[in-house]
Each structure stands twice: as C-alpha cells, then as structure tokens.
Amino acid sequence: MIHSLHFRLMASFILVIVIAVGTVSFFVASNSWDEIKRYEQYNNDVRAARVELVVSSYYLSQGSWEGVQPLVEQLSTMEENRIILTDINGIVIADSRKEMVGKEYNSAGDGRPLYRPFVFRERLMPVPGTDRLFGILYITPHSSSVLSIYLSSAINRFIMWGGLVAIACALVATFFLSRRILSPIRALITTAKKLGQGDFSQRVHIQDRGEVGELAQTFNSMASGLEQTEKLRRNMVADVAHELRTPLSNVSGYLEAVRDDIIKPDTATIVSLSEEVDLLSRLVDDLQELALADAGELKLTHQYEDVAQLVEQSAKALLTMAAEKELEVITEIPESLPPLNIDYHRISQVVHNLLANAIIHTARGGNVRVSARQYDKTAEISVTDNGEGIRPEDLPNVFERFYRADKSRTRNGGGSGLGLTIAKRLVEAHGGTIKVQSEYGKGSCFSFTLPVGA
C-alpha cells in the first residue's frame, strides 16, 4: 500500500497543500497582526491629536490653565486614555486620575508640546520654541484591545479551518483524480502481464492525448512488433524444419536403399549423398551467419579494398552458372571509385548473392549488369537484370528470410530463401542500406550503399 503509486500521489498532493496552506497561514497571521498594530498606532495618534486640539483651544481661549481639570477628565472618559497635562517646568496641572496634580511628572515616554500659534498665510500655525511653549500633554496609548486580540484570533482560526477544509477537499479530489490518472497505468500493467504470458494479441485502448496516450501508443507498437517477431520466429522454425527435412529425407532414402541393396554404394550414390550434405551444410552455415548478424555479433575485418577487383572476382565465380543459361554478365565500375573500408569476404558474399539471385531469375539469353557510382559520402553498387521481375505485392517481403515470390519454386531451383536476408544484414553491419526496384516482367535492380572512408 505504501509503495503504490496511488498512495504516493495522494501523499504528494496532501504534502503540497499542507505546505501551501501553512505558508499562507504564517504570512497572513503575521501580516494581519502587524496591520492591527499599525491601525492601533494610527488610532492613538488620531485620539492624541484630537485631545491636543481641544486642550490647546481651551488654553488659547481662557488665557490660562485654570479650570482645565474637568475638561481633562471629560476627555479621558471620551477617549479612554489617561491624560496628564504639565506646565513648561514639568509640574502637573491636570490629571485625569487626580493622582499627580501639583506634583512634578517624570515620564519615561515623550509628551506632546503645546505651542502658541501665529498667523501664516491667514492660517494659525503652531511654531516650536521655548518662548512660545505653554504646556506638555501626556496621553497614555491604548494597549492591544480585546477587539484586536479577538480579530487576530478569529483570522488565525478561519485560516486553520480553511486549511483543514482544503486538505479534506484535496483528499477527495486526489482520490478520484489519482484513480483517473492510474486507470490507464493499471490497464497497461494488466496488458503487459498477458503479453508476458505469451498472448501477443493484447492491446491497450486509451483515449488520451498526453504522455499516457503516447505511452499507450508506444506500448501497442511494441506489442505489434513482438507479435510480428513471434510470427516470424514460428514461420522461421517451420521453414527451417521444411528446408532440413528435404535433404535429410533424401540422405535417409539413399542410405535405406543402400542398406536394402536396392542401389549400390557406387560413386554416383556417394556424389548424390555428398550434394545433399553440402546443401545441409550451406543451410546451417547461412542460419548461423544470420543468427550472428541478428545478435550483432558478426565479426568484420575492415580494410581498404578495390571494389572493381571485388566485383570482377565475384562475377568470374558465377560465369559457369551464367553460361549455362547463355547470360551475359556486364561489369561497369568507374576507375575514379575510391577504395572502400570494408570486409572483403562479406561484401563479396553480398555481391555473389545478388548476382546469383539475378542469374536465377533471368531468362535464357538475357543479361545481368553490375555497376557502381559514388555520391558525396557513399558508394552505391547495383545489380540489374532484365529477368522476370517481382510483383508489387511481393516487393516489401523480398528481404524476409525463407520468402519466395514464386511459392511453387523448389528449393533446388529457388535457393534456401536466405541469400537476400543475409545480404541485407551484411550491408547494414557495414553501416549501409540495401533496396530493390522492380517492374514485373521487365527486370529488377538490387542496389546497396556503403560509406566512403576519409
């Protein structure tokens, strides 16, 4: 439960909300208290200014402080402050509590000096100066009122309840959102388990345009690839069994005939057995080479080689095969083609396979042409024939192992079906590409590219 993604999502959302609410609560609480204190200070200043105005007006109208005590008491009652009025020598003239009248007042706080005004631009303006000072007013400021404390507590309480409600809402929302988010993940997990059990037809159906939808599409592409790979594997096993069965049956038949004295173990029988064994050996060698190429363990010995010489030698090796069908093999390799950094034996095998394939599928009296040309950083070698060509529906599959466009063609007449596949793997191992262009009834052109070294 603790390690599930559902729990982690909920915990993460709650943690974020708690941090956000806690941070907001801290700043709101501290700033609200500061604002309350500033408001109280402003309120005290307003009250003090009002008292100062009334007391100053009394002195200026009466010309003395006589009878000011009742006024101070009345003002103290109205403003809810203790008010003390002293003369310029610090002797208390009036005290709202009547405790300090006639006594010298030594206050730790600053008083508000009262100055006689003078006319300035038709306004009465108080002017500082000891000759114009006529009293000092001390007003005890309000401490934090009960209302301020209550207001601050109420704000903190509302923030706390708001945070709890937010966390509760977050829990509910996270529960449903996490289920919605994790639903495609669970579907992927279920499908992946079935896929791992061998059911390669499984797909996930997720209608999402975000990352989860992209993951689902990638998963489906992977499943399709696995299904295709499994299909090819099964077909390959069946094809290998079929390809091995024919020569093995022939060898077994010859041996049984010799054992039963139906035929004699003469030179002709031994030659026939040897041919069947050679077929088996070539097939096993091709399969082994293909397996190494698929596993990326094909060992290549690179060195700079003359492509013209390579093509000439490959063509000479097949002259007898071409002569049997009265075919002309033409080589067109320009002298300007630079040496290529290749594995001579492997590329010779590619050219040999393409030439042999062209000779097999070209009618008597035709021709096969091998040409080469250089592009910017690649060299292209092409094998072109004017044979039977390939049907359009068969073109995408010509490089598949054991694939024959003519299903009625026998193994002896059509090869094992691995030559083009091996050629493709060998070219790709050199960092090149191979392709085919064909028009049915007019011939085919197989071409592959190889990088030109510096």
Short mmCIF file of C-alpha atoms in Angstrom, two decimals:
data_model
loop_
_atom_site.label_atom_id
_atom_site.label_comp_id
_atom_site.label_asym_id
_atom_site.label_seq_id
_atom_site.Cartn_x
_atom_site.Cartn_y
_atom_site.Cartn_z
CA MET A 1 0.00 0.00 0.00
CA ILE A 2 2.75 2.46 0.98
CA HIS A 3 4.73 1.71 -2.18
CA SER A 4 1.74 2.02 -4.52
CA LEU A 5 1.61 4.95 -6.94
CA HIS A 6 -1.92 5.75 -5.73
CA PHE A 7 -0.69 6.31 -2.17
CA ARG A 8 2.31 8.30 -3.34
CA LEU A 9 0.16 10.60 -5.45
CA MET A 10 -2.21 11.25 -2.54
CA ALA A 11 0.67 11.83 -0.13
CA SER A 12 2.36 14.19 -2.58
CA PHE A 13 -0.79 16.22 -3.16
CA ILE A 14 -1.52 16.46 0.57
CA LEU A 15 2.06 17.46 1.35
CA VAL A 16 1.94 20.23 -1.27
CA ILE A 17 -1.38 21.51 0.07
CA VAL A 18 -0.19 21.41 3.70
CA ILE A 19 2.96 23.35 2.78
CA ALA A 20 0.96 25.87 0.73
CA VAL A 21 -1.70 26.36 3.41
CA GLY A 22 0.91 26.54 6.17
CA THR A 23 2.95 29.13 4.31
CA VAL A 24 -0.10 31.25 3.53
CA SER A 25 -1.33 30.95 7.14
CA PHE A 26 2.04 32.04 8.51
CA PHE A 27 2.30 35.13 6.32
CA VAL A 28 -1.37 36.07 6.73
CA ALA A 29 -1.23 35.69 10.52
CA SER A 30 1.98 37.70 10.93
CA ASN A 31 0.94 40.43 8.48
CA SER A 32 -2.58 40.71 9.89
CA TRP A 33 -1.18 41.25 13.40
CA ASP A 34 1.20 43.91 12.08
CA GLU A 35 -1.68 45.63 10.32
CA ILE A 36 -3.71 45.57 13.52
CA LYS A 37 -0.80 47.13 15.42
CA ARG A 38 -0.40 49.84 12.78
CA TYR A 39 -4.11 50.55 12.92
CA GLU A 40 -3.95 50.88 16.71
CA GLN A 41 -0.98 53.25 16.41
CA TYR A 42 -2.86 55.36 13.89
CA ASN A 43 -5.92 55.36 16.13
CA ASN A 44 -3.84 56.51 19.13
CA ASP A 45 -2.30 59.28 17.06
CA VAL A 46 -5.72 60.49 15.95
CA ARG A 47 -7.03 60.45 19.54
CA ALA A 48 -3.94 62.30 20.81
CA ALA A 49 -4.24 64.93 18.07
CA ARG A 50 -7.90 65.46 18.97
CA VAL A 51 -7.12 65.84 22.68
CA GLU A 52 -4.24 68.18 21.86
CA LEU A 53 -6.51 70.37 19.74
CA VAL A 54 -9.20 70.61 22.43
CA VAL A 55 -6.72 71.34 25.25
CA SER A 56 -4.79 73.92 23.18
CA SER A 57 -8.04 75.65 22.20
CA TYR A 58 -9.05 75.81 25.88
CA TYR A 59 -5.77 77.50 26.88
CA LEU A 60 -5.84 79.94 24.00
CA SER A 61 -9.44 80.90 24.70
CA GLN A 62 -9.05 81.15 28.52
CA GLY A 63 -5.54 82.55 28.58
CA SER A 64 -4.57 80.15 31.41
CA TRP A 65 -4.99 76.59 32.63
CA GLU A 66 -7.42 77.48 35.36
CA GLY A 67 -10.41 75.08 35.41
CA VAL A 68 -8.88 72.66 32.91
CA GLN A 69 -9.13 69.60 35.23
CA PRO A 70 -12.80 68.81 34.44
CA LEU A 71 -12.05 69.10 30.74
CA VAL A 72 -9.14 66.64 31.04
CA GLU A 73 -11.32 64.20 32.96
CA GLN A 74 -14.08 64.50 30.37
CA LEU A 75 -11.62 63.96 27.52
CA SER A 76 -10.14 60.93 29.30
CA THR A 77 -13.59 59.42 29.62
CA MET A 78 -14.36 60.04 25.96
CA GLU A 79 -11.05 58.82 24.58
CA GLU A 80 -10.50 56.06 27.16
CA ASN A 81 -6.91 57.22 27.79
CA ARG A 82 -5.15 58.61 30.82
CA ILE A 83 -4.31 62.25 30.19
CA ILE A 84 -1.73 64.27 32.13
CA LEU A 85 -1.09 67.99 31.48
CA THR A 86 2.03 69.70 32.79
CA ASP A 87 3.40 73.25 32.54
CA ILE A 88 6.74 74.02 30.93
CA ASN A 89 8.54 73.11 34.18
CA GLY A 90 7.01 69.63 34.40
CA ILE A 91 4.52 70.37 37.21
CA VAL A 92 1.24 68.55 36.69
CA ILE A 93 -1.63 70.96 36.02
CA ALA A 94 -4.30 68.33 35.39
CA ASP A 95 -4.54 64.55 35.72
CA SER A 96 -7.49 62.51 34.54
CA ARG A 97 -6.97 60.30 37.60
CA LYS A 98 -6.34 63.25 40.00
CA GLU A 99 -3.25 61.49 41.38
CA MET A 100 -0.43 63.73 40.16
CA VAL A 101 -1.95 67.25 40.32
CA GLY A 102 0.64 69.73 41.68
CA LYS A 103 3.46 67.19 41.54
CA GLU A 104 6.44 67.03 39.27
CA TYR A 105 5.92 64.49 36.49
CA ASN A 106 8.83 62.48 35.17
CA SER A 107 7.58 60.36 32.30
CA ALA A 108 9.56 57.72 30.51
CA GLY A 109 7.60 58.50 27.31
CA ASP A 110 7.65 61.62 25.21
CA GLY A 111 4.96 64.23 25.71
CA ARG A 112 3.27 66.37 23.10
CA PRO A 113 4.49 70.00 23.48
CA LEU A 114 1.83 72.73 23.08
CA TYR A 115 2.99 75.91 21.27
CA ARG A 116 1.30 79.28 20.74
CA PRO A 117 0.38 79.66 17.07
CA PHE A 118 0.95 82.65 14.81
CA VAL A 119 -0.79 83.73 11.63
CA PHE A 120 0.86 82.44 8.46
CA ARG A 121 -0.93 82.98 5.17
CA GLU A 122 -4.20 83.55 7.01
CA ARG A 123 -3.83 80.26 8.95
CA LEU A 124 -2.88 79.63 12.57
CA MET A 125 0.30 77.56 12.61
CA PRO A 126 1.96 76.27 15.87
CA VAL A 127 5.59 77.39 15.94
CA PRO A 128 8.15 75.47 18.06
CA GLY A 129 10.21 77.47 20.50
CA THR A 130 10.67 77.72 24.28
CA ASP A 131 9.26 81.24 24.34
CA ARG A 132 6.02 80.01 22.78
CA LEU A 133 5.71 76.75 24.79
CA PHE A 134 2.78 76.80 27.21
CA GLY A 135 2.36 73.15 28.23
CA ILE A 136 3.13 69.50 27.67
CA LEU A 137 0.47 66.88 27.14
CA TYR A 138 1.00 63.21 28.04
CA ILE A 139 -1.50 60.69 26.69
CA THR A 140 -1.15 57.01 27.60
CA PRO A 141 -1.60 55.00 24.38
CA HIS A 142 -4.03 52.14 24.15
CA SER A 143 -2.62 48.69 24.63
CA SER A 144 -3.82 45.89 22.37
CA SER A 145 -7.53 45.97 22.75
CA VAL A 146 -9.71 42.94 23.28
CA LEU A 147 -11.17 43.56 19.83
CA SER A 148 -7.72 43.42 18.21
CA ILE A 149 -6.83 40.23 20.03
CA TYR A 150 -10.17 38.70 19.12
CA LEU A 151 -9.80 39.77 15.50
CA SER A 152 -6.33 38.25 15.28
CA SER A 153 -7.53 35.02 16.88
CA ALA A 154 -10.51 34.89 14.54
CA ILE A 155 -8.28 35.30 11.49
CA ASN A 156 -5.97 32.51 12.66
CA ARG A 157 -8.95 30.31 13.43
CA PHE A 158 -10.51 30.88 10.00
CA ILE A 159 -7.18 30.16 8.32
CA MET A 160 -6.86 26.91 10.28
CA TRP A 161 -10.37 25.78 9.40
CA GLY A 162 -9.84 26.83 5.79
CA GLY A 163 -6.66 24.76 5.68
CA LEU A 164 -8.43 21.71 7.12
CA VAL A 165 -11.28 22.07 4.63
CA ALA A 166 -8.71 22.46 1.81
CA ILE A 167 -6.91 19.30 2.92
CA ALA A 168 -10.21 17.40 3.12
CA CYS A 169 -11.21 18.58 -0.35
CA ALA A 170 -7.75 17.70 -1.60
CA LEU A 171 -8.08 14.18 -0.19
CA VAL A 172 -11.37 13.65 -2.01
CA ALA A 173 -10.17 15.26 -5.26
CA THR A 174 -6.85 13.39 -5.13
CA PHE A 175 -8.64 10.09 -4.57
CA PHE A 176 -10.73 10.46 -7.72
CA LEU A 177 -8.00 12.14 -9.79
CA SER A 178 -5.42 9.51 -8.87
CA ARG A 179 -7.85 6.75 -9.84
CA ARG A 180 -8.46 8.50 -13.15
CA ILE A 181 -4.73 9.00 -13.72
CA LEU A 182 -3.78 5.48 -12.66
CA SER A 183 -6.55 3.72 -14.58
CA PRO A 184 -4.53 3.72 -17.85
CA ILE A 185 -1.45 2.59 -15.92
CA ARG A 186 -3.36 -0.36 -14.48
CA ALA A 187 -4.62 -1.21 -17.97
CA LEU A 188 -1.03 -1.15 -19.21
CA ILE A 189 0.08 -3.40 -16.33
CA THR A 190 -2.71 -5.91 -16.98
CA THR A 191 -2.00 -5.98 -20.71
CA ALA A 192 1.77 -6.26 -20.12
CA LYS A 193 1.21 -9.28 -17.86
CA LYS A 194 -0.88 -11.01 -20.52
CA LEU A 195 1.74 -10.08 -23.11
CA GLY A 196 4.43 -11.60 -20.91
CA GLN A 197 2.39 -14.81 -20.71
CA GLY A 198 2.54 -15.15 -24.49
CA ASP A 199 -0.72 -13.51 -25.61
CA PHE A 200 0.76 -11.14 -28.21
CA SER A 201 -2.67 -10.06 -29.48
CA GLN A 202 -3.21 -7.87 -26.41
CA ARG A 203 -3.51 -4.10 -26.94
CA VAL A 204 -4.44 -1.18 -24.68
CA HIS A 205 -7.23 1.18 -25.69
CA ILE A 206 -6.54 4.53 -24.04
CA GLN A 207 -8.02 7.72 -25.45
CA ASP A 208 -5.52 10.22 -24.12
CA ARG A 209 -3.58 12.90 -25.99
CA GLY A 210 -0.93 13.40 -23.31
CA GLU A 211 2.08 11.42 -22.15
CA VAL A 212 -0.07 8.46 -21.06
CA GLY A 213 -1.63 8.24 -24.52
CA GLU A 214 1.82 8.40 -26.08
CA LEU A 215 2.96 5.64 -23.73
CA ALA A 216 -0.05 3.53 -24.75
CA GLN A 217 0.73 4.02 -28.45
CA THR A 218 4.36 3.09 -27.85
CA PHE A 219 3.24 0.02 -25.91
CA ASN A 220 0.89 -1.03 -28.72
CA SER A 221 3.69 -0.55 -31.26
CA MET A 222 5.95 -2.70 -29.12
CA ALA A 223 3.23 -5.36 -28.81
CA SER A 224 2.73 -5.32 -32.59
CA GLY A 225 6.47 -5.71 -33.06
CA LEU A 226 6.58 -8.62 -30.63
CA GLU A 227 3.61 -10.23 -32.33
CA GLN A 228 5.28 -9.86 -35.72
CA THR A 229 8.58 -11.17 -34.33
CA GLU A 230 6.84 -14.16 -32.80
CA LYS A 231 5.07 -14.83 -36.08
CA LEU A 232 8.35 -14.61 -37.97
CA ARG A 233 10.01 -16.87 -35.41
CA ARG A 234 7.35 -19.51 -35.81
CA ASN A 235 7.49 -19.24 -39.57
CA MET A 236 11.26 -19.47 -39.46
CA VAL A 237 11.16 -22.59 -37.31
CA ALA A 238 8.65 -24.13 -39.72
CA ASP A 239 10.72 -23.07 -42.74
CA VAL A 240 13.96 -24.38 -41.23
CA ALA A 241 12.27 -27.67 -40.46
CA HIS A 242 10.99 -27.81 -44.03
CA GLU A 243 14.37 -26.91 -45.53
CA LEU A 244 16.17 -29.50 -43.42
CA ARG A 245 13.58 -32.20 -43.95
CA THR A 246 14.07 -32.50 -47.73
CA PRO A 247 17.84 -33.15 -47.81
CA LEU A 248 17.63 -35.30 -44.68
CA SER A 249 14.86 -37.36 -46.28
CA ASN A 250 16.98 -37.74 -49.39
CA VAL A 251 20.03 -38.86 -47.38
CA SER A 252 17.87 -41.23 -45.36
CA GLY A 253 16.30 -42.62 -48.53
CA TYR A 254 19.68 -43.24 -50.16
CA LEU A 255 21.00 -44.94 -47.02
CA GLU A 256 17.94 -47.16 -46.71
CA ALA A 257 18.20 -48.08 -50.41
CA VAL A 258 21.86 -48.99 -49.96
CA ARG A 259 21.04 -50.99 -46.81
CA ASP A 260 18.30 -52.90 -48.64
CA ASP A 261 20.57 -53.49 -51.66
CA ILE A 262 18.19 -51.54 -53.89
CA ILE A 263 21.06 -49.39 -55.10
CA LYS A 264 24.75 -49.95 -54.89
CA PRO A 265 27.06 -47.65 -52.87
CA ASP A 266 28.87 -46.60 -56.04
CA THR A 267 30.41 -43.27 -56.99
CA ALA A 268 27.11 -41.80 -58.25
CA THR A 269 25.35 -42.61 -54.97
CA ILE A 270 28.15 -41.13 -52.93
CA VAL A 271 28.12 -37.97 -55.09
CA SER A 272 24.37 -37.61 -54.56
CA LEU A 273 24.77 -38.05 -50.81
CA SER A 274 27.61 -35.54 -50.83
CA GLU A 275 25.46 -32.97 -52.64
CA GLU A 276 22.66 -33.37 -50.10
CA VAL A 277 25.14 -32.99 -47.23
CA ASP A 278 26.57 -29.88 -48.90
CA LEU A 279 23.08 -28.43 -49.09
CA LEU A 280 22.57 -29.10 -45.39
CA SER A 281 25.95 -27.57 -44.54
CA ARG A 282 25.23 -24.42 -46.57
CA LEU A 283 21.82 -24.04 -44.94
CA VAL A 284 23.27 -24.48 -41.43
CA ASP A 285 26.08 -22.02 -42.24
CA ASP A 286 23.57 -19.47 -43.55
CA LEU A 287 21.40 -19.83 -40.47
CA GLN A 288 24.40 -19.47 -38.17
CA GLU A 289 25.58 -16.38 -40.03
CA LEU A 290 22.09 -14.87 -39.91
CA ALA A 291 21.84 -15.56 -36.17
CA LEU A 292 25.19 -13.81 -35.57
CA ALA A 293 24.07 -10.82 -37.64
CA ASP A 294 20.75 -10.58 -35.76
CA ALA A 295 22.59 -10.72 -32.43
CA GLY A 296 25.06 -8.04 -33.53
CA GLU A 297 27.98 -10.43 -33.04
CA LEU A 298 29.05 -10.65 -36.67
CA LYS A 299 32.82 -10.09 -36.80
CA LEU A 300 34.03 -7.85 -39.62
CA THR A 301 37.63 -7.32 -40.72
CA HIS A 302 37.77 -3.82 -42.21
CA GLN A 303 40.45 -2.71 -44.62
CA TYR A 304 40.55 -0.61 -47.78
CA GLU A 305 39.66 -2.72 -50.81
CA ASP A 306 39.38 -2.18 -54.58
CA VAL A 307 35.67 -2.53 -55.40
CA ALA A 308 36.34 -3.15 -59.10
CA GLN A 309 38.52 -6.15 -58.31
CA LEU A 310 35.94 -7.43 -55.81
CA VAL A 311 33.13 -7.27 -58.39
CA GLU A 312 35.24 -8.87 -61.13
CA GLN A 313 36.13 -11.83 -58.93
CA SER A 314 32.51 -12.30 -57.82
CA ALA A 315 31.36 -12.23 -61.44
CA LYS A 316 34.03 -14.74 -62.54
CA ALA A 317 32.90 -17.16 -59.84
CA LEU A 318 29.42 -17.22 -61.43
CA LEU A 319 30.41 -17.29 -65.12
CA THR A 320 29.74 -21.03 -65.38
CA MET A 321 26.28 -20.59 -63.86
CA ALA A 322 25.56 -17.71 -66.25
CA ALA A 323 26.92 -19.61 -69.24
CA GLU A 324 24.51 -22.48 -68.62
CA LYS A 325 21.66 -20.00 -69.30
CA GLU A 326 23.56 -18.13 -72.02
CA LEU A 327 23.52 -14.92 -69.94
CA GLU A 328 25.89 -12.01 -70.37
CA VAL A 329 27.37 -10.58 -67.13
CA ILE A 330 28.49 -6.95 -67.61
CA THR A 331 30.55 -5.02 -65.03
CA GLU A 332 30.74 -1.21 -65.07
CA ILE A 333 32.94 0.04 -62.24
CA PRO A 334 34.50 3.52 -62.76
CA GLU A 335 38.22 3.89 -62.17
CA SER A 336 37.55 7.01 -60.07
CA LEU A 337 35.73 4.99 -57.38
CA PRO A 338 37.92 5.18 -54.28
CA PRO A 339 38.86 2.13 -52.19
CA LEU A 340 36.23 1.29 -49.59
CA ASN A 341 36.91 0.39 -45.96
CA ILE A 342 35.03 -2.94 -45.92
CA ASP A 343 35.25 -6.59 -45.03
CA TYR A 344 36.24 -8.04 -48.40
CA HIS A 345 34.82 -11.50 -47.77
CA ARG A 346 31.43 -10.21 -46.53
CA ILE A 347 30.86 -7.72 -49.35
CA SER A 348 31.95 -10.36 -51.87
CA GLN A 349 29.25 -12.54 -50.35
CA VAL A 350 26.68 -9.77 -50.85
CA VAL A 351 27.62 -9.24 -54.50
CA HIS A 352 27.69 -13.02 -55.05
CA ASN A 353 24.20 -13.44 -53.54
CA LEU A 354 22.75 -10.59 -55.63
CA LEU A 355 24.39 -11.88 -58.84
CA ALA A 356 23.25 -15.45 -58.19
CA ASN A 357 19.73 -14.23 -57.49
CA ALA A 358 19.73 -12.19 -60.72
CA ILE A 359 21.02 -15.15 -62.79
CA ILE A 360 18.37 -17.50 -61.32
CA HIS A 361 15.52 -15.10 -62.17
CA THR A 362 16.71 -14.06 -65.65
CA ALA A 363 15.53 -15.97 -68.68
CA ARG A 364 17.93 -17.59 -71.14
CA GLY A 365 19.73 -15.10 -73.38
CA GLY A 366 19.28 -12.17 -71.01
CA ASN A 367 21.92 -10.08 -69.29
CA VAL A 368 22.96 -9.07 -65.78
CA ARG A 369 24.73 -5.77 -65.19
CA VAL A 370 26.85 -4.77 -62.15
CA SER A 371 27.58 -1.05 -61.84
CA ALA A 372 28.87 1.36 -59.23
CA ARG A 373 28.89 5.11 -58.66
CA GLN A 374 29.97 7.49 -55.94
CA TYR A 375 27.86 10.07 -54.19
CA ASP A 376 29.06 12.58 -51.60
CA LYS A 377 29.97 10.21 -48.76
CA THR A 378 28.62 6.91 -50.07
CA ALA A 379 29.27 4.49 -52.88
CA GLU A 380 26.38 2.61 -54.49
CA ILE A 381 26.74 -0.81 -56.12
CA SER A 382 23.82 -2.05 -58.25
CA VAL A 383 22.95 -5.43 -59.80
CA THR A 384 20.40 -5.06 -62.60
CA ASP A 385 18.79 -7.79 -64.68
CA ASN A 386 16.16 -7.97 -67.44
CA GLY A 387 14.53 -11.04 -65.97
CA GLU A 388 11.05 -11.84 -64.75
CA GLY A 389 10.85 -9.04 -62.17
CA ILE A 390 8.92 -9.02 -58.89
CA ARG A 391 5.24 -8.45 -58.34
CA PRO A 392 4.42 -5.22 -56.40
CA GLU A 393 2.77 -7.17 -53.56
CA ASP A 394 5.95 -9.21 -53.10
CA LEU A 395 8.43 -6.31 -53.07
CA PRO A 396 8.11 -5.49 -49.33
CA ASN A 397 8.96 -9.09 -48.41
CA VAL A 398 11.90 -9.95 -50.64
CA PHE A 399 14.41 -9.47 -47.80
CA GLU A 400 12.45 -11.65 -45.37
CA ARG A 401 14.07 -14.98 -44.58
CA PHE A 402 12.75 -18.04 -46.46
CA TYR A 403 10.49 -15.83 -48.58
CA ARG A 404 9.89 -16.91 -52.18
CA ALA A 405 7.80 -14.84 -54.55
CA ASP A 406 7.05 -17.98 -56.55
CA LYS A 407 5.66 -20.40 -53.97
CA SER A 408 5.82 -23.28 -56.46
CA ARG A 409 9.58 -22.91 -56.97
CA THR A 410 11.54 -25.76 -55.44
CA ARG A 411 14.46 -25.46 -53.10
CA ASN A 412 16.90 -26.58 -55.77
CA GLY A 413 15.56 -24.06 -58.24
CA GLY A 414 14.96 -21.17 -55.90
CA GLY A 415 17.58 -21.43 -53.20
CA SER A 416 17.02 -21.58 -49.46
CA GLY A 417 15.46 -18.13 -49.26
CA LEU A 418 18.22 -16.74 -47.02
CA GLY A 419 20.55 -15.11 -49.56
CA LEU A 420 18.85 -11.71 -49.72
CA THR A 421 18.27 -11.68 -45.97
CA ILE A 422 21.96 -12.33 -45.31
CA ALA A 423 22.93 -9.69 -47.88
CA LYS A 424 20.74 -7.13 -46.10
CA ARG A 425 22.26 -7.94 -42.69
CA LEU A 426 25.82 -7.75 -44.02
CA VAL A 427 25.24 -4.38 -45.70
CA GLU A 428 23.62 -2.97 -42.56
CA ALA A 429 26.57 -4.27 -40.50
CA HIS A 430 28.80 -2.05 -42.69
CA GLY A 431 26.59 0.98 -41.99
CA GLY A 432 24.93 0.89 -45.41
CA THR A 433 21.45 0.29 -46.81
CA ILE A 434 20.04 -2.05 -49.45
CA LYS A 435 16.93 -1.63 -51.59
CA VAL A 436 15.18 -3.10 -54.60
CA GLN A 437 13.34 -1.61 -57.56
CA SER A 438 11.45 -3.90 -59.89
CA GLU A 439 8.85 -3.91 -62.63
CA TYR A 440 7.12 -7.22 -63.09
CA GLY A 441 8.02 -8.80 -66.40
CA LYS A 442 10.84 -6.35 -67.14
CA GLY A 443 13.51 -7.00 -64.53
CA SER A 444 14.83 -5.92 -61.15
CA CYS A 445 17.57 -3.73 -59.73
CA PHE A 446 19.09 -4.52 -56.34
CA SER A 447 21.39 -1.77 -55.03
CA PHE A 448 23.24 -1.19 -51.77
CA THR A 449 25.29 1.70 -50.42
CA LEU A 450 28.48 1.71 -48.39
CA PRO A 451 30.09 4.67 -46.64
CA VAL A 452 33.22 6.10 -48.24
CA GLY A 453 36.04 6.38 -45.71
CA ALA A 454 38.09 9.54 -45.25
#
